[in-house]
Amino acid sequence: MWAFIGLLSLLGIFVFLVLAVVSFFKRREKFKKNLMLAGGCFILTIAALSFDNTPAPTETAEVDADAVPASKDSKEVTKEKEEPKNEEKEEALKKEKQEKEKAAAEQAKKEEDEKLAAEQEKKLIEEESNQEKAAQFNFTWDQFQSNWSTLVPEIKEMGLATITVKDKVDQVDNQVVNAKINDYLMMMSDVDPASDKVKYIMLMAEPSANDQNQNLNILLAFGNLIASSNPDLTKDERGNILMDGLGFNGGSLENLNEHYEYEGVKYDASNMNGLLTLSIRPANK
């Protein structure tokens, strides 16, 4: 706007100067007036130029001026907002870590408890099993003598039904019973003196190289020993223990050394310098 006014004023200066020169020669009364108007246009031109050169704040400058502090304030605000967020994030991570550690500890404790419970259950089962096994070998010396003479009819027929006790040797917590059936069958047993229960029993037999009846009687006596220690066994079970389990199945007995377990009872058969032995005891002993 001021530039336009200044342009018109500049034009007016030339116009009024020309009119002033013309009126100086023709109409002197208008010379002074035109000269004053030219001077007024000159002053107006100066004024217009002055106003036009005054720096005015532009919209861009206003925006920039406002943006600088605004940007600064925004950074500060962002920083202030980020600081609690970082703290919250760290706190959340810390809490998550603690929860994971707690969960891991609880899982480890659970596994340990389950392991202990499984071990206790296993131990209990083993104890119950041992009790059941022990029950399969549960008789007194008198009961054994009665079983020996009555369970297998052939024992009486072969004259093997009588057990003659030679002596009883008392020890601290044990009584050793030495007995004899005939000249080639001897017996030894460990008995609990408090309960008279048999803890271990062994039958020793001397086979003959010439008398097969004697050898058959030895097999019969071994079978009767198995039956007398556990009357609940069937005839087939007794035969399987003696023949298959302990190796008395027709083969050579020269290197006999067999061990066999069945229903909580341990059977051991051996050849000790020509003397055949069969011992019976609880499997857990």
PDB file of C-alpha atoms in Angstrom:
ATOM      1  CA  MET A   1       0.000   0.000   0.000  1.00  0.00           C
ATOM      2  CA  TRP A   2       2.705   2.501   0.972  1.00  0.00           C
ATOM      3  CA  ALA A   3       4.662   1.595  -2.108  1.00  0.00           C
ATOM      4  CA  PHE A   4       1.698   2.513  -4.266  1.00  0.00           C
ATOM      5  CA  ILE A   5       1.300   5.851  -2.456  1.00  0.00           C
ATOM      6  CA  GLY A   6       5.007   6.525  -2.817  1.00  0.00           C
ATOM      7  CA  LEU A   7       4.824   5.780  -6.547  1.00  0.00           C
ATOM      8  CA  LEU A   8       1.917   8.228  -6.993  1.00  0.00           C
ATOM      9  CA  SER A   9       3.755  10.864  -4.942  1.00  0.00           C
ATOM     10  CA  LEU A  10       6.878  10.447  -7.079  1.00  0.00           C
ATOM     11  CA  LEU A  11       4.770  10.865 -10.190  1.00  0.00           C
ATOM     12  CA  GLY A  12       3.148  13.929  -8.633  1.00  0.00           C
ATOM     13  CA  ILE A  13       6.572  15.462  -8.022  1.00  0.00           C
ATOM     14  CA  PHE A  14       7.414  15.336 -11.715  1.00  0.00           C
ATOM     15  CA  VAL A  15       3.969  16.569 -12.770  1.00  0.00           C
ATOM     16  CA  PHE A  16       3.926  19.500 -10.376  1.00  0.00           C
ATOM     17  CA  LEU A  17       7.535  20.424 -11.138  1.00  0.00           C
ATOM     18  CA  VAL A  18       6.685  20.540 -14.865  1.00  0.00           C
ATOM     19  CA  LEU A  19       3.592  22.672 -14.103  1.00  0.00           C
ATOM     20  CA  ALA A  20       5.685  24.918 -11.886  1.00  0.00           C
ATOM     21  CA  VAL A  21       8.221  25.506 -14.669  1.00  0.00           C
ATOM     22  CA  VAL A  22       5.434  26.234 -17.182  1.00  0.00           C
ATOM     23  CA  SER A  23       3.592  28.575 -14.794  1.00  0.00           C
ATOM     24  CA  PHE A  24       6.871  30.429 -14.069  1.00  0.00           C
ATOM     25  CA  PHE A  25       6.917  31.643 -17.644  1.00  0.00           C
ATOM     26  CA  LYS A  26       3.210  32.008 -18.319  1.00  0.00           C
ATOM     27  CA  ARG A  27       1.234  32.328 -15.082  1.00  0.00           C
ATOM     28  CA  ARG A  28       3.369  33.367 -12.276  1.00  0.00           C
ATOM     29  CA  GLU A  29       0.453  33.288  -9.777  1.00  0.00           C
ATOM     30  CA  LYS A  30       0.318  29.439 -10.016  1.00  0.00           C
ATOM     31  CA  PHE A  31       4.094  28.923  -9.885  1.00  0.00           C
ATOM     32  CA  LYS A  32       4.283  29.000  -6.124  1.00  0.00           C
ATOM     33  CA  LYS A  33       1.262  26.726  -5.714  1.00  0.00           C
ATOM     34  CA  ASN A  34       2.633  24.066  -8.101  1.00  0.00           C
ATOM     35  CA  LEU A  35       6.008  24.265  -6.436  1.00  0.00           C
ATOM     36  CA  MET A  36       4.434  23.685  -3.010  1.00  0.00           C
ATOM     37  CA  LEU A  37       2.424  20.747  -4.367  1.00  0.00           C
ATOM     38  CA  ALA A  38       5.583  19.229  -5.809  1.00  0.00           C
ATOM     39  CA  GLY A  39       7.249  19.707  -2.422  1.00  0.00           C
ATOM     40  CA  GLY A  40       4.255  18.066  -0.713  1.00  0.00           C
ATOM     41  CA  CYS A  41       4.492  15.092  -3.073  1.00  0.00           C
ATOM     42  CA  PHE A  42       8.184  14.842  -2.299  1.00  0.00           C
ATOM     43  CA  ILE A  43       7.482  14.727   1.455  1.00  0.00           C
ATOM     44  CA  LEU A  44       4.740  12.151   0.899  1.00  0.00           C
ATOM     45  CA  THR A  45       7.119  10.035  -1.177  1.00  0.00           C
ATOM     46  CA  ILE A  46       9.707  10.148   1.606  1.00  0.00           C
ATOM     47  CA  ALA A  47       7.083   9.213   4.136  1.00  0.00           C
ATOM     48  CA  ALA A  48       5.778   6.342   2.001  1.00  0.00           C
ATOM     49  CA  LEU A  49       9.289   4.993   1.544  1.00  0.00           C
ATOM     50  CA  SER A  50       9.887   5.198   5.273  1.00  0.00           C
ATOM     51  CA  PHE A  51       6.725   3.262   6.181  1.00  0.00           C
ATOM     52  CA  ASP A  52       7.298   0.672   3.461  1.00  0.00           C
ATOM     53  CA  ASN A  53      10.841  -0.174   4.762  1.00  0.00           C
ATOM     54  CA  THR A  54       9.739  -0.681   8.398  1.00  0.00           C
ATOM     55  CA  PRO A  55      10.147  -4.421   9.190  1.00  0.00           C
ATOM     56  CA  ALA A  56       6.790  -5.921   9.979  1.00  0.00           C
ATOM     57  CA  PRO A  57       6.406  -9.311  11.619  1.00  0.00           C
ATOM     58  CA  THR A  58       5.277 -11.842   9.060  1.00  0.00           C
ATOM     59  CA  GLU A  59       3.046 -14.826   9.683  1.00  0.00           C
ATOM     60  CA  THR A  60       5.991 -17.121   9.131  1.00  0.00           C
ATOM     61  CA  ALA A  61       8.058 -15.234  11.660  1.00  0.00           C
ATOM     62  CA  GLU A  62       5.195 -15.317  14.104  1.00  0.00           C
ATOM     63  CA  VAL A  63       4.877 -19.012  13.593  1.00  0.00           C
ATOM     64  CA  ASP A  64       8.612 -19.553  13.965  1.00  0.00           C
ATOM     65  CA  ALA A  65       8.776 -17.290  17.000  1.00  0.00           C
ATOM     66  CA  ASP A  66       5.974 -19.194  18.588  1.00  0.00           C
ATOM     67  CA  ALA A  67       7.326 -22.535  17.450  1.00  0.00           C
ATOM     68  CA  VAL A  68      10.694 -22.193  19.158  1.00  0.00           C
ATOM     69  CA  PRO A  69       9.430 -21.924  22.697  1.00  0.00           C
ATOM     70  CA  ALA A  70       6.601 -24.284  21.854  1.00  0.00           C
ATOM     71  CA  SER A  71       9.097 -26.866  20.570  1.00  0.00           C
ATOM     72  CA  LYS A  72      11.166 -26.421  23.668  1.00  0.00           C
ATOM     73  CA  ASP A  73       8.162 -26.790  25.904  1.00  0.00           C
ATOM     74  CA  SER A  74       7.118 -29.895  23.927  1.00  0.00           C
ATOM     75  CA  LYS A  75      10.505 -31.518  24.468  1.00  0.00           C
ATOM     76  CA  GLU A  76      10.350 -30.776  28.137  1.00  0.00           C
ATOM     77  CA  VAL A  77       6.833 -32.114  28.344  1.00  0.00           C
ATOM     78  CA  THR A  78       7.799 -35.192  26.324  1.00  0.00           C
ATOM     79  CA  LYS A  79      10.779 -35.761  28.567  1.00  0.00           C
ATOM     80  CA  GLU A  80       8.609 -35.362  31.634  1.00  0.00           C
ATOM     81  CA  LYS A  81       6.120 -37.835  30.168  1.00  0.00           C
ATOM     82  CA  GLU A  82       8.804 -40.311  29.125  1.00  0.00           C
ATOM     83  CA  GLU A  83      10.490 -40.350  32.523  1.00  0.00           C
ATOM     84  CA  PRO A  84       7.493 -41.827  34.367  1.00  0.00           C
ATOM     85  CA  LYS A  85       6.879 -44.159  31.426  1.00  0.00           C
ATOM     86  CA  ASN A  86      10.434 -45.463  31.667  1.00  0.00           C
ATOM     87  CA  GLU A  87      10.033 -45.874  35.397  1.00  0.00           C
ATOM     88  CA  GLU A  88       6.778 -47.718  34.875  1.00  0.00           C
ATOM     89  CA  LYS A  89       8.415 -49.910  32.243  1.00  0.00           C
ATOM     90  CA  GLU A  90      11.332 -50.723  34.553  1.00  0.00           C
ATOM     91  CA  GLU A  91       8.919 -51.420  37.382  1.00  0.00           C
ATOM     92  CA  ALA A  92       6.859 -53.674  35.114  1.00  0.00           C
ATOM     93  CA  LEU A  93       9.989 -55.557  33.986  1.00  0.00           C
ATOM     94  CA  LYS A  94      11.125 -55.901  37.585  1.00  0.00           C
ATOM     95  CA  LYS A  95       7.713 -57.176  38.611  1.00  0.00           C
ATOM     96  CA  GLU A  96       7.634 -59.586  35.683  1.00  0.00           C
ATOM     97  CA  LYS A  97      11.091 -60.887  36.623  1.00  0.00           C
ATOM     98  CA  GLN A  98       9.998 -61.346  40.238  1.00  0.00           C
ATOM     99  CA  GLU A  99       6.870 -63.187  39.127  1.00  0.00           C
ATOM    100  CA  LYS A 100       8.916 -65.467  36.861  1.00  0.00           C
ATOM    101  CA  GLU A 101      11.368 -66.188  39.688  1.00  0.00           C
ATOM    102  CA  LYS A 102       8.475 -66.845  42.044  1.00  0.00           C
ATOM    103  CA  ALA A 103       6.804 -69.137  39.508  1.00  0.00           C
ATOM    104  CA  ALA A 104      10.103 -70.986  38.933  1.00  0.00           C
ATOM    105  CA  ALA A 105      10.604 -71.394  42.680  1.00  0.00           C
ATOM    106  CA  GLU A 106       7.037 -72.647  43.114  1.00  0.00           C
ATOM    107  CA  GLN A 107       7.491 -75.064  40.213  1.00  0.00           C
ATOM    108  CA  ALA A 108      10.771 -76.332  41.675  1.00  0.00           C
ATOM    109  CA  LYS A 109       9.123 -76.780  45.082  1.00  0.00           C
ATOM    110  CA  LYS A 110       6.176 -78.557  43.464  1.00  0.00           C
ATOM    111  CA  GLU A 111       8.506 -80.904  41.596  1.00  0.00           C
ATOM    112  CA  GLU A 112      10.504 -81.529  44.780  1.00  0.00           C
ATOM    113  CA  ASP A 113       7.300 -82.239  46.735  1.00  0.00           C
ATOM    114  CA  GLU A 114       6.088 -84.565  43.987  1.00  0.00           C
ATOM    115  CA  LYS A 115       9.464 -86.302  43.976  1.00  0.00           C
ATOM    116  CA  LEU A 116       9.382 -86.735  47.757  1.00  0.00           C
ATOM    117  CA  ALA A 117       5.775 -87.945  47.601  1.00  0.00           C
ATOM    118  CA  ALA A 118       6.710 -90.435  44.860  1.00  0.00           C
ATOM    119  CA  GLU A 119       9.697 -91.651  46.883  1.00  0.00           C
ATOM    120  CA  GLN A 120       7.552 -92.025  50.004  1.00  0.00           C
ATOM    121  CA  GLU A 121       4.894 -93.867  48.028  1.00  0.00           C
ATOM    122  CA  LYS A 122       7.538 -96.113  46.507  1.00  0.00           C
ATOM    123  CA  LYS A 123       9.010 -96.760  49.939  1.00  0.00           C
ATOM    124  CA  LEU A 124       5.567 -97.540  51.328  1.00  0.00           C
ATOM    125  CA  ILE A 125       4.856 -99.909  48.443  1.00  0.00           C
ATOM    126  CA  GLU A 126       8.206-101.602  48.987  1.00  0.00           C
ATOM    127  CA  GLU A 127       7.512-101.931  52.696  1.00  0.00           C
ATOM    128  CA  GLU A 128       4.082-103.386  52.004  1.00  0.00           C
ATOM    129  CA  SER A 129       5.606-105.674  49.398  1.00  0.00           C
ATOM    130  CA  ASN A 130       8.281-106.758  51.838  1.00  0.00           C
ATOM    131  CA  GLN A 131       5.627-107.426  54.445  1.00  0.00           C
ATOM    132  CA  GLU A 132       3.698-109.511  51.943  1.00  0.00           C
ATOM    133  CA  LYS A 133       6.883-111.304  50.951  1.00  0.00           C
ATOM    134  CA  ALA A 134       7.800-111.889  54.566  1.00  0.00           C
ATOM    135  CA  ALA A 135       4.356-113.337  55.132  1.00  0.00           C
ATOM    136  CA  GLN A 136       5.181-116.092  52.596  1.00  0.00           C
ATOM    137  CA  PHE A 137       7.966-117.221  54.933  1.00  0.00           C
ATOM    138  CA  ASN A 138       6.144-117.143  58.239  1.00  0.00           C
ATOM    139  CA  PHE A 139       6.138-120.313  60.317  1.00  0.00           C
ATOM    140  CA  THR A 140       7.540-121.716  63.537  1.00  0.00           C
ATOM    141  CA  TRP A 141       9.866-124.669  63.843  1.00  0.00           C
ATOM    142  CA  ASP A 142       7.019-126.862  65.123  1.00  0.00           C
ATOM    143  CA  GLN A 143       4.817-125.824  62.189  1.00  0.00           C
ATOM    144  CA  PHE A 144       7.619-126.683  59.796  1.00  0.00           C
ATOM    145  CA  GLN A 145       8.046-130.142  61.324  1.00  0.00           C
ATOM    146  CA  SER A 146       4.297-130.736  61.001  1.00  0.00           C
ATOM    147  CA  ASN A 147       4.292-129.574  57.367  1.00  0.00           C
ATOM    148  CA  TRP A 148       7.284-131.741  56.575  1.00  0.00           C
ATOM    149  CA  SER A 149       5.580-134.942  57.666  1.00  0.00           C
ATOM    150  CA  THR A 150       2.080-134.272  56.245  1.00  0.00           C
ATOM    151  CA  LEU A 151       2.137-132.205  53.033  1.00  0.00           C
ATOM    152  CA  VAL A 152       3.734-134.725  50.661  1.00  0.00           C
ATOM    153  CA  PRO A 153       2.408-138.269  51.095  1.00  0.00           C
ATOM    154  CA  GLU A 154       5.459-139.841  49.436  1.00  0.00           C
ATOM    155  CA  ILE A 155       7.613-138.596  52.313  1.00  0.00           C
ATOM    156  CA  LYS A 156       6.091-141.135  54.672  1.00  0.00           C
ATOM    157  CA  GLU A 157       6.246-143.863  52.080  1.00  0.00           C
ATOM    158  CA  MET A 158       9.980-143.304  51.627  1.00  0.00           C
ATOM    159  CA  GLY A 159      10.633-143.152  55.381  1.00  0.00           C
ATOM    160  CA  LEU A 160      11.603-139.481  55.335  1.00  0.00           C
ATOM    161  CA  ALA A 161       8.847-138.043  57.527  1.00  0.00           C
ATOM    162  CA  THR A 162      10.712-137.905  60.842  1.00  0.00           C
ATOM    163  CA  ILE A 163      13.032-135.027  61.696  1.00  0.00           C
ATOM    164  CA  THR A 164      15.305-135.804  64.619  1.00  0.00           C
ATOM    165  CA  VAL A 165      16.718-132.759  66.385  1.00  0.00           C
ATOM    166  CA  LYS A 166      20.314-133.400  67.317  1.00  0.00           C
ATOM    167  CA  ASP A 167      20.904-130.159  69.245  1.00  0.00           C
ATOM    168  CA  LYS A 168      19.941-126.501  69.626  1.00  0.00           C
ATOM    169  CA  VAL A 169      22.663-123.896  70.005  1.00  0.00           C
ATOM    170  CA  ASP A 170      21.576-120.640  71.641  1.00  0.00           C
ATOM    171  CA  GLN A 171      23.192-117.450  70.413  1.00  0.00           C
ATOM    172  CA  VAL A 172      22.578-113.750  71.241  1.00  0.00           C
ATOM    173  CA  ASP A 173      19.470-113.291  69.115  1.00  0.00           C
ATOM    174  CA  ASN A 174      19.333-116.611  67.343  1.00  0.00           C
ATOM    175  CA  GLN A 175      18.976-120.338  67.955  1.00  0.00           C
ATOM    176  CA  VAL A 176      20.632-122.801  65.625  1.00  0.00           C
ATOM    177  CA  VAL A 177      18.758-126.088  65.244  1.00  0.00           C
ATOM    178  CA  ASN A 178      20.721-129.060  63.912  1.00  0.00           C
ATOM    179  CA  ALA A 179      18.565-131.979  62.776  1.00  0.00           C
ATOM    180  CA  LYS A 180      18.842-135.250  60.923  1.00  0.00           C
ATOM    181  CA  ILE A 181      16.420-137.152  58.710  1.00  0.00           C
ATOM    182  CA  ASN A 182      18.649-140.118  57.808  1.00  0.00           C
ATOM    183  CA  ASP A 183      22.272-140.840  57.044  1.00  0.00           C
ATOM    184  CA  TYR A 184      22.362-138.785  53.834  1.00  0.00           C
ATOM    185  CA  LEU A 185      19.860-135.985  54.716  1.00  0.00           C
ATOM    186  CA  MET A 186      20.761-133.382  57.337  1.00  0.00           C
ATOM    187  CA  MET A 187      19.055-130.083  58.214  1.00  0.00           C
ATOM    188  CA  MET A 188      20.077-126.820  59.851  1.00  0.00           C
ATOM    189  CA  SER A 189      17.807-123.921  60.764  1.00  0.00           C
ATOM    190  CA  ASP A 190      18.054-120.470  62.349  1.00  0.00           C
ATOM    191  CA  VAL A 191      15.143-119.785  64.694  1.00  0.00           C
ATOM    192  CA  ASP A 192      14.117-116.609  66.492  1.00  0.00           C
ATOM    193  CA  PRO A 193      14.221-117.574  70.200  1.00  0.00           C
ATOM    194  CA  ALA A 194      11.570-114.999  71.131  1.00  0.00           C
ATOM    195  CA  SER A 195       8.910-116.079  68.627  1.00  0.00           C
ATOM    196  CA  ASP A 196      10.209-119.531  67.602  1.00  0.00           C
ATOM    197  CA  LYS A 197       9.817-118.368  63.971  1.00  0.00           C
ATOM    198  CA  VAL A 198      12.139-119.898  61.415  1.00  0.00           C
ATOM    199  CA  LYS A 199      14.439-117.320  59.823  1.00  0.00           C
ATOM    200  CA  TYR A 200      16.517-119.605  57.625  1.00  0.00           C
ATOM    201  CA  ILE A 201      16.525-123.293  56.828  1.00  0.00           C
ATOM    202  CA  MET A 202      18.891-125.477  54.844  1.00  0.00           C
ATOM    203  CA  LEU A 203      18.719-129.108  53.760  1.00  0.00           C
ATOM    204  CA  MET A 204      22.018-130.889  53.019  1.00  0.00           C
ATOM    205  CA  ALA A 205      22.099-134.105  51.012  1.00  0.00           C
ATOM    206  CA  GLU A 206      24.843-136.528  50.026  1.00  0.00           C
ATOM    207  CA  PRO A 207      24.028-138.081  46.630  1.00  0.00           C
ATOM    208  CA  SER A 208      25.082-141.583  45.692  1.00  0.00           C
ATOM    209  CA  ALA A 209      26.946-142.638  42.603  1.00  0.00           C
ATOM    210  CA  ASN A 210      25.323-146.091  42.675  1.00  0.00           C
ATOM    211  CA  ASP A 211      21.967-145.816  44.487  1.00  0.00           C
ATOM    212  CA  GLN A 212      19.429-144.022  42.271  1.00  0.00           C
ATOM    213  CA  ASN A 213      16.674-144.462  44.875  1.00  0.00           C
ATOM    214  CA  GLN A 214      18.762-142.422  47.285  1.00  0.00           C
ATOM    215  CA  ASN A 215      19.128-139.669  44.670  1.00  0.00           C
ATOM    216  CA  LEU A 216      15.376-139.726  43.993  1.00  0.00           C
ATOM    217  CA  ASN A 217      14.719-139.420  47.728  1.00  0.00           C
ATOM    218  CA  ILE A 218      17.021-136.394  47.808  1.00  0.00           C
ATOM    219  CA  LEU A 219      14.965-134.712  45.071  1.00  0.00           C
ATOM    220  CA  LEU A 220      11.777-135.642  46.935  1.00  0.00           C
ATOM    221  CA  ALA A 221      13.181-134.148  50.153  1.00  0.00           C
ATOM    222  CA  PHE A 222      14.193-130.936  48.370  1.00  0.00           C
ATOM    223  CA  GLY A 223      10.695-130.632  46.940  1.00  0.00           C
ATOM    224  CA  ASN A 224       9.203-131.262  50.385  1.00  0.00           C
ATOM    225  CA  LEU A 225      11.439-128.567  51.868  1.00  0.00           C
ATOM    226  CA  ILE A 226       9.981-126.068  49.381  1.00  0.00           C
ATOM    227  CA  ALA A 227       6.437-127.212  50.145  1.00  0.00           C
ATOM    228  CA  SER A 228       6.920-127.148  53.924  1.00  0.00           C
ATOM    229  CA  SER A 229       8.237-123.581  53.886  1.00  0.00           C
ATOM    230  CA  ASN A 230       5.217-122.387  51.874  1.00  0.00           C
ATOM    231  CA  PRO A 231       2.199-124.749  51.955  1.00  0.00           C
ATOM    232  CA  ASP A 232       0.237-122.450  49.623  1.00  0.00           C
ATOM    233  CA  LEU A 233       2.397-123.429  46.649  1.00  0.00           C
ATOM    234  CA  THR A 234       0.872-125.848  44.159  1.00  0.00           C
ATOM    235  CA  LYS A 235       2.601-129.021  43.047  1.00  0.00           C
ATOM    236  CA  ASP A 236       3.426-127.403  39.687  1.00  0.00           C
ATOM    237  CA  GLU A 237       4.875-124.329  41.398  1.00  0.00           C
ATOM    238  CA  ARG A 238       7.078-126.499  43.618  1.00  0.00           C
ATOM    239  CA  GLY A 239       8.244-128.440  40.575  1.00  0.00           C
ATOM    240  CA  ASN A 240       9.039-125.259  38.613  1.00  0.00           C
ATOM    241  CA  ILE A 241      11.088-123.839  41.483  1.00  0.00           C
ATOM    242  CA  LEU A 242      13.108-127.010  41.955  1.00  0.00           C
ATOM    243  CA  MET A 243      13.536-128.133  38.369  1.00  0.00           C
ATOM    244  CA  ASP A 244      13.592-124.930  36.312  1.00  0.00           C
ATOM    245  CA  GLY A 245      14.488-122.272  38.869  1.00  0.00           C
ATOM    246  CA  LEU A 246      17.234-124.198  40.668  1.00  0.00           C
ATOM    247  CA  GLY A 247      18.465-126.466  37.870  1.00  0.00           C
ATOM    248  CA  PHE A 248      17.439-129.923  39.150  1.00  0.00           C
ATOM    249  CA  ASN A 249      16.051-130.793  35.722  1.00  0.00           C
ATOM    250  CA  GLY A 250      18.123-133.802  34.821  1.00  0.00           C
ATOM    251  CA  GLY A 251      21.390-132.032  33.997  1.00  0.00           C
ATOM    252  CA  SER A 252      24.698-132.365  35.754  1.00  0.00           C
ATOM    253  CA  LEU A 253      24.717-131.088  39.339  1.00  0.00           C
ATOM    254  CA  GLU A 254      28.494-131.046  39.630  1.00  0.00           C
ATOM    255  CA  ASN A 255      28.738-127.247  39.293  1.00  0.00           C
ATOM    256  CA  LEU A 256      25.335-126.455  40.766  1.00  0.00           C
ATOM    257  CA  ASN A 257      25.103-122.850  42.002  1.00  0.00           C
ATOM    258  CA  GLU A 258      21.653-121.415  41.419  1.00  0.00           C
ATOM    259  CA  HIS A 259      19.562-118.658  43.041  1.00  0.00           C
ATOM    260  CA  TYR A 260      15.854-118.151  42.547  1.00  0.00           C
ATOM    261  CA  GLU A 261      13.179-115.890  44.033  1.00  0.00           C
ATOM    262  CA  TYR A 262       9.481-116.589  44.069  1.00  0.00           C
ATOM    263  CA  GLU A 263       6.673-114.867  46.012  1.00  0.00           C
ATOM    264  CA  GLY A 264       8.992-113.237  48.504  1.00  0.00           C
ATOM    265  CA  VAL A 265      11.127-116.299  49.192  1.00  0.00           C
ATOM    266  CA  LYS A 266      14.719-116.789  48.090  1.00  0.00           C
ATOM    267  CA  TYR A 267      15.974-120.258  47.174  1.00  0.00           C
ATOM    268  CA  ASP A 268      19.682-121.088  46.876  1.00  0.00           C
ATOM    269  CA  ALA A 269      21.013-124.408  45.564  1.00  0.00           C
ATOM    270  CA  SER A 270      24.669-125.383  45.386  1.00  0.00           C
ATOM    271  CA  ASN A 271      27.113-128.263  45.242  1.00  0.00           C
ATOM    272  CA  MET A 272      29.686-127.944  48.029  1.00  0.00           C
ATOM    273  CA  ASN A 273      32.384-130.534  47.419  1.00  0.00           C
ATOM    274  CA  GLY A 274      29.833-133.185  46.476  1.00  0.00           C
ATOM    275  CA  LEU A 275      27.303-132.158  49.127  1.00  0.00           C
ATOM    276  CA  LEU A 276      24.079-130.807  47.614  1.00  0.00           C
ATOM    277  CA  THR A 277      22.424-127.997  49.569  1.00  0.00           C
ATOM    278  CA  LEU A 278      19.107-126.179  49.288  1.00  0.00           C
ATOM    279  CA  SER A 279      18.501-123.177  51.562  1.00  0.00           C
ATOM    280  CA  ILE A 280      15.376-121.060  51.927  1.00  0.00           C
ATOM    281  CA  ARG A 281      14.901-117.644  53.519  1.00  0.00           C
ATOM    282  CA  PRO A 282      12.823-114.466  53.052  1.00  0.00           C
ATOM    283  CA  ALA A 283      13.899-112.482  49.971  1.00  0.00           C
ATOM    284  CA  ASN A 284      14.235-109.268  51.971  1.00  0.00           C
ATOM    285  CA  LYS A 285      16.708-110.765  54.432  1.00  0.00           C
TER     286      LYS A 285
END
